[in-house]
Short mmCIF file of N, CA and C in Angstrom, two decimals:
data_model
loop_
_atom_site.label_atom_id
_atom_site.label_comp_id
_atom_site.label_asym_id
_atom_site.label_seq_id
_atom_site.Cartn_x
_atom_site.Cartn_y
_atom_site.Cartn_z
N UNK A 150 0.72 -1.22 0.12
CA UNK A 150 0.02 -0.26 -0.09
C UNK A 150 0.84 1.28 -0.18
N UNK A 151 0.67 2.37 -1.10
CA UNK A 151 1.35 3.64 -1.06
C UNK A 151 0.86 4.48 -0.34
N UNK A 152 1.65 5.03 0.54
CA UNK A 152 1.19 5.99 1.26
C UNK A 152 0.86 7.63 0.49
N UNK A 153 0.00 8.49 0.74
CA UNK A 153 -0.09 9.91 0.15
C UNK A 153 1.16 10.84 0.38
N UNK A 154 1.29 11.72 -0.32
CA UNK A 154 2.51 12.43 0.15
C UNK A 154 1.87 14.02 0.49
N UNK A 155 0.56 13.80 0.61
CA UNK A 155 0.04 15.28 1.01
C UNK A 155 0.64 15.91 2.57
N UNK A 156 0.35 17.06 2.69
CA UNK A 156 1.20 17.36 4.10
C UNK A 156 0.49 16.84 5.26
N UNK A 157 -0.95 16.69 5.36
CA UNK A 157 -1.73 16.09 6.22
C UNK A 157 -1.30 14.68 6.60
N UNK A 158 -0.97 14.06 5.48
CA UNK A 158 -0.47 12.40 5.76
C UNK A 158 0.88 12.35 6.07
N UNK A 159 1.68 13.27 6.08
CA UNK A 159 3.03 13.39 6.62
C UNK A 159 3.12 13.83 8.01
N UNK A 160 2.37 14.57 8.30
CA UNK A 160 2.13 15.13 9.62
C UNK A 160 0.64 14.84 10.25
N UNK A 161 0.75 13.41 11.06
CA UNK A 161 -0.58 13.55 11.85
C UNK A 161 -1.12 14.65 12.77
N UNK A 162 0.09 15.41 13.64
CA UNK A 162 -0.13 16.25 14.22
C UNK A 162 -1.04 17.43 13.83
N UNK A 163 -0.60 17.66 12.53
CA UNK A 163 -1.39 18.75 11.52
C UNK A 163 -2.94 18.51 11.46
N UNK A 164 -2.94 17.24 11.12
CA UNK A 164 -4.32 16.88 10.63
C UNK A 164 -5.14 16.89 11.90
N UNK A 165 -4.53 16.37 13.15
CA UNK A 165 -5.30 16.35 14.39
C UNK A 165 -5.52 17.79 14.72
N UNK A 166 -4.75 18.94 14.66
CA UNK A 166 -4.85 20.18 14.82
C UNK A 166 -6.11 20.70 14.30
N UNK A 167 -5.89 20.51 12.91
CA UNK A 167 -6.86 20.80 11.90
C UNK A 167 -8.57 20.62 12.26
N UNK A 168 -8.58 19.23 12.36
CA UNK A 168 -9.89 18.75 12.81
C UNK A 168 -10.18 19.38 14.17
N UNK A 169 -9.33 19.40 15.20
CA UNK A 169 -9.79 20.02 16.07
C UNK A 169 -10.03 21.39 16.38
N UNK A 170 -9.64 22.25 15.33
CA UNK A 170 -9.81 23.77 15.06
C UNK A 170 -11.27 23.68 14.26
N UNK A 171 -11.42 22.75 13.36
CA UNK A 171 -12.74 22.86 12.74
C UNK A 171 -13.94 22.40 13.72
N UNK A 172 -13.72 21.50 14.64
CA UNK A 172 -14.63 21.26 15.60
C UNK A 172 -15.00 22.50 16.64
N UNK A 173 -13.91 23.13 16.93
CA UNK A 173 -14.20 24.32 17.94
C UNK A 173 -14.67 25.22 17.11
N UNK A 174 -14.39 25.36 15.93
CA UNK A 174 -15.11 26.46 15.10
C UNK A 174 -16.88 25.98 14.91
N UNK A 175 -17.13 24.67 14.61
CA UNK A 175 -18.50 24.40 14.46
C UNK A 175 -19.26 24.57 15.57
N UNK A 176 -18.50 24.04 16.77
CA UNK A 176 -19.15 24.10 17.98
C UNK A 176 -19.42 25.41 18.53
N UNK A 177 -18.57 26.49 18.62
CA UNK A 177 -18.56 27.63 18.78
C UNK A 177 -19.94 28.42 18.19
N UNK A 178 -20.00 28.30 16.76
CA UNK A 178 -21.11 28.86 16.12
C UNK A 178 -22.29 28.07 16.49
N UNK A 179 -22.33 26.94 16.71
CA UNK A 179 -23.70 26.55 17.26
C UNK A 179 -24.30 26.98 18.66
N UNK A 180 -23.29 27.23 19.41
CA UNK A 180 -23.43 27.59 20.83
C UNK A 180 -23.55 29.07 20.83
N UNK A 181 -23.06 30.18 19.92
CA UNK A 181 -23.24 31.46 20.03
C UNK A 181 -24.59 32.18 19.80
N UNK A 182 -25.28 31.39 19.19
CA UNK A 182 -26.71 31.75 18.80
C UNK A 182 -27.68 32.05 20.07
N UNK A 183 -27.31 30.83 20.80
CA UNK A 183 -28.26 30.82 22.14
C UNK A 183 -28.05 32.14 22.66
N UNK A 184 -26.90 32.85 22.98
CA UNK A 184 -26.65 34.15 23.74
C UNK A 184 -27.24 35.15 22.94
N UNK A 185 -27.54 35.11 21.59
CA UNK A 185 -27.79 36.06 20.82
C UNK A 185 -29.22 35.92 20.80
N UNK A 186 -30.40 35.03 21.09
CA UNK A 186 -31.49 34.92 21.14
C UNK A 186 -32.20 36.14 21.12
N UNK A 187 -32.23 36.91 22.55
CA UNK A 187 -33.09 37.85 22.20
C UNK A 187 -32.97 38.95 21.40
N UNK A 188 -31.59 39.33 20.68
CA UNK A 188 -31.38 40.25 20.00
C UNK A 188 -31.92 39.62 18.33
N UNK A 189 -32.00 38.39 18.47
CA UNK A 189 -32.24 37.80 16.93
C UNK A 189 -33.87 37.82 16.84
N UNK A 190 -34.34 37.73 18.11
CA UNK A 190 -36.11 37.67 18.19
C UNK A 190 -36.47 39.07 17.88
N UNK A 191 -35.83 39.99 18.64
CA UNK A 191 -36.03 41.65 18.17
C UNK A 191 -35.73 41.98 16.78
N UNK A 192 -34.81 41.46 16.33
CA UNK A 192 -34.55 41.91 14.86
C UNK A 192 -35.47 41.36 13.82
N UNK A 193 -35.85 40.12 14.05
CA UNK A 193 -36.55 39.62 12.99
C UNK A 193 -38.11 39.60 13.68
N UNK A 194 -38.65 40.07 14.78
CA UNK A 194 -39.87 40.29 15.05
C UNK A 194 -40.85 39.08 15.61
N UNK A 195 -40.11 38.26 15.93
CA UNK A 195 -40.43 37.01 16.59
C UNK A 195 -40.44 36.93 18.12
N UNK A 196 -40.93 35.99 18.81
CA UNK A 196 -40.86 35.57 20.10
C UNK A 196 -39.42 34.95 20.30
N UNK A 197 -38.97 35.13 21.55
CA UNK A 197 -37.60 34.17 21.86
C UNK A 197 -37.94 32.66 21.70
N UNK A 198 -39.11 32.11 22.09
CA UNK A 198 -39.45 30.54 21.91
C UNK A 198 -39.40 30.34 20.58
N UNK A 199 -39.96 31.09 19.58
CA UNK A 199 -39.73 30.76 17.97
C UNK A 199 -38.38 30.72 17.76
N UNK A 200 -37.60 31.77 18.19
CA UNK A 200 -36.15 31.60 17.86
C UNK A 200 -35.33 30.28 18.36
N UNK A 201 -35.94 29.91 19.59
CA UNK A 201 -35.57 28.69 20.38
C UNK A 201 -35.60 27.28 19.17
N UNK A 202 -36.98 27.43 18.72
CA UNK A 202 -37.46 26.25 18.14
C UNK A 202 -36.72 26.22 16.92
N UNK A 203 -36.25 27.44 16.22
CA UNK A 203 -35.81 27.58 14.80
C UNK A 203 -34.27 26.62 15.21
N UNK A 204 -33.72 27.24 16.29
CA UNK A 204 -32.23 26.86 16.78
C UNK A 204 -32.21 25.17 16.73
N UNK A 205 -33.55 24.62 17.37
CA UNK A 205 -33.59 23.43 17.74
C UNK A 205 -33.84 22.64 16.42
N UNK A 206 -34.60 23.24 15.39
CA UNK A 206 -34.82 22.69 14.36
C UNK A 206 -33.40 22.57 13.42
N UNK A 207 -32.55 23.35 13.58
CA UNK A 207 -31.36 23.37 12.83
C UNK A 207 -30.40 22.32 13.48
N UNK A 208 -30.49 22.44 14.88
CA UNK A 208 -29.79 21.35 15.16
C UNK A 208 -30.25 19.67 15.02
N UNK A 209 -31.60 19.72 15.04
CA UNK A 209 -31.95 18.36 14.79
C UNK A 209 -31.51 18.06 13.24
N UNK A 210 -31.70 19.01 12.36
CA UNK A 210 -31.19 18.79 10.92
C UNK A 210 -29.64 18.29 10.67
N UNK A 211 -28.94 18.80 11.73
CA UNK A 211 -27.67 18.61 11.62
C UNK A 211 -27.18 17.00 12.24
N UNK A 212 -27.99 16.90 13.03
CA UNK A 212 -28.10 15.24 13.60
C UNK A 212 -28.50 14.35 12.52
N UNK A 213 -29.40 14.60 12.21
CA UNK A 213 -29.99 13.70 11.09
C UNK A 213 -29.19 13.82 9.63
N UNK A 214 -28.90 14.99 9.06
CA UNK A 214 -28.39 15.24 7.93
C UNK A 214 -26.83 14.98 7.79
N UNK A 215 -26.06 15.21 8.66
CA UNK A 215 -24.55 14.82 8.81
C UNK A 215 -24.56 13.61 8.34
N UNK A 216 -24.90 12.54 9.31
CA UNK A 216 -24.69 11.16 9.26
C UNK A 216 -25.27 10.60 7.96
N UNK A 217 -26.14 11.45 7.46
CA UNK A 217 -27.08 10.98 6.40
C UNK A 217 -25.91 11.11 5.10
N UNK A 218 -25.62 12.15 4.87
CA UNK A 218 -24.92 12.86 3.94
C UNK A 218 -23.59 11.89 3.60
N UNK A 219 -22.98 11.95 5.16
CA UNK A 219 -21.82 11.20 4.87
C UNK A 219 -21.81 9.86 4.67
N UNK A 220 -22.98 9.23 4.99
CA UNK A 220 -23.28 7.62 4.06
C UNK A 220 -23.43 7.68 3.03
N UNK A 221 -24.28 8.56 2.37
CA UNK A 221 -24.37 8.89 0.97
C UNK A 221 -23.34 9.11 0.08
N UNK A 222 -22.54 10.06 0.82
CA UNK A 222 -21.37 10.64 0.07
C UNK A 222 -19.98 9.87 0.22
N UNK A 223 -20.11 8.79 0.88
CA UNK A 223 -18.82 8.05 1.10
C UNK A 223 -17.76 7.78 0.02
N UNK A 224 -18.69 7.36 -0.96
CA UNK A 224 -17.72 7.12 -2.34
C UNK A 224 -17.55 8.35 -3.40
N UNK A 225 -18.03 9.35 -2.94
CA UNK A 225 -18.09 10.50 -3.88
C UNK A 225 -16.70 11.10 -4.16
N UNK A 226 -16.44 11.68 -5.17
CA UNK A 226 -15.09 12.67 -5.09
C UNK A 226 -15.63 13.76 -4.49
N UNK A 227 -14.66 14.18 -3.36
CA UNK A 227 -14.82 15.16 -2.55
C UNK A 227 -15.18 16.59 -3.03
N UNK A 228 -14.32 16.85 -4.45
CA UNK A 228 -14.32 18.31 -4.76
C UNK A 228 -15.77 18.33 -5.63
N UNK A 229 -16.14 17.20 -6.25
CA UNK A 229 -17.38 17.30 -6.90
C UNK A 229 -18.78 17.36 -5.77
N UNK A 230 -18.41 16.63 -4.77
CA UNK A 230 -19.39 16.78 -3.58
C UNK A 230 -19.60 18.07 -3.03
N UNK A 231 -18.52 18.85 -3.17
CA UNK A 231 -18.52 20.02 -2.39
C UNK A 231 -19.06 21.20 -3.20
N UNK A 232 -18.68 21.09 -4.41
CA UNK A 232 -19.25 21.99 -5.59
C UNK A 232 -20.97 21.87 -5.65
N UNK A 233 -21.30 20.60 -5.48
CA UNK A 233 -22.89 20.25 -5.62
C UNK A 233 -23.48 20.71 -4.43
N UNK A 234 -22.82 20.48 -3.10
CA UNK A 234 -23.57 20.97 -1.91
C UNK A 234 -23.81 22.44 -2.16
N UNK A 235 -22.34 23.35 -2.46
CA UNK A 235 -22.52 24.71 -2.50
C UNK A 235 -23.45 25.17 -3.60
N UNK A 236 -23.43 24.42 -4.91
CA UNK A 236 -24.36 25.16 -5.80
C UNK A 236 -26.10 24.86 -5.33
N UNK A 237 -26.26 23.86 -4.60
CA UNK A 237 -27.76 23.48 -4.18
C UNK A 237 -28.10 24.77 -3.31
N UNK A 238 -27.09 25.20 -2.73
CA UNK A 238 -27.47 26.08 -1.48
C UNK A 238 -27.52 27.64 -2.06
N UNK A 239 -26.83 27.77 -3.27
CA UNK A 239 -27.01 28.98 -3.73
C UNK A 239 -28.12 29.85 -4.09
N UNK A 240 -28.91 29.33 -4.44
CA UNK A 240 -30.45 29.91 -5.02
C UNK A 240 -31.26 30.09 -3.93
N UNK A 241 -30.98 29.41 -2.47
CA UNK A 241 -31.85 29.54 -1.19
C UNK A 241 -31.28 31.00 -0.62
N UNK A 242 -29.95 31.19 -0.58
CA UNK A 242 -29.38 32.10 0.20
C UNK A 242 -29.97 33.66 -0.59
N UNK A 243 -29.37 33.53 -1.94
CA UNK A 243 -29.87 34.61 -3.10
C UNK A 243 -31.46 35.04 -3.06
N UNK A 244 -32.23 33.92 -2.84
CA UNK A 244 -33.56 34.35 -2.86
C UNK A 244 -34.24 34.98 -1.78
N UNK A 245 -33.60 34.70 -0.46
CA UNK A 245 -33.77 35.35 0.63
C UNK A 245 -33.20 36.84 1.17
N UNK A 246 -32.07 36.88 0.24
CA UNK A 246 -31.27 38.24 0.39
C UNK A 246 -32.10 39.58 0.43
N UNK A 247 -32.83 39.80 -0.65
CA UNK A 247 -33.55 41.05 -0.69
C UNK A 247 -34.57 41.13 0.14
N UNK A 248 -35.19 39.82 0.95
CA UNK A 248 -36.09 39.92 1.87
C UNK A 248 -35.30 40.27 3.14
N UNK A 249 -34.29 40.17 3.46
CA UNK A 249 -33.40 40.32 4.81
C UNK A 249 -32.82 41.62 4.72
N UNK A 250 -32.86 42.38 3.53
CA UNK A 250 -32.17 43.63 3.11
C UNK A 250 -33.30 44.82 3.47
N UNK A 251 -34.58 44.39 3.47
CA UNK A 251 -35.68 45.32 3.62
C UNK A 251 -35.86 45.69 4.90
N UNK A 252 -36.32 47.01 5.29
CA UNK A 252 -36.17 47.52 6.57
C UNK A 252 -37.61 46.94 7.55
#
């Protein structure tokens, strides 16, 4: 079996650091929104419990979606997978942008 010559394969500590940094970033972004619930509710003119339900819905989507996407994409070429996921999300973000910019 031939080993890969990429930087992460030659330096497992770097790979661990990158994974830890990514986990920290994702974990932080998931929990920061809870501290901003009152401001988000005020800005969107909804109640705080509604913001809580939205956060919980997002978390449930991550819990169900991450393993599902991992299982379905296990044999896919990673670059093609990233491009397809990014392309599928773009119309949703752009469709809501004018709505979010209105006062």
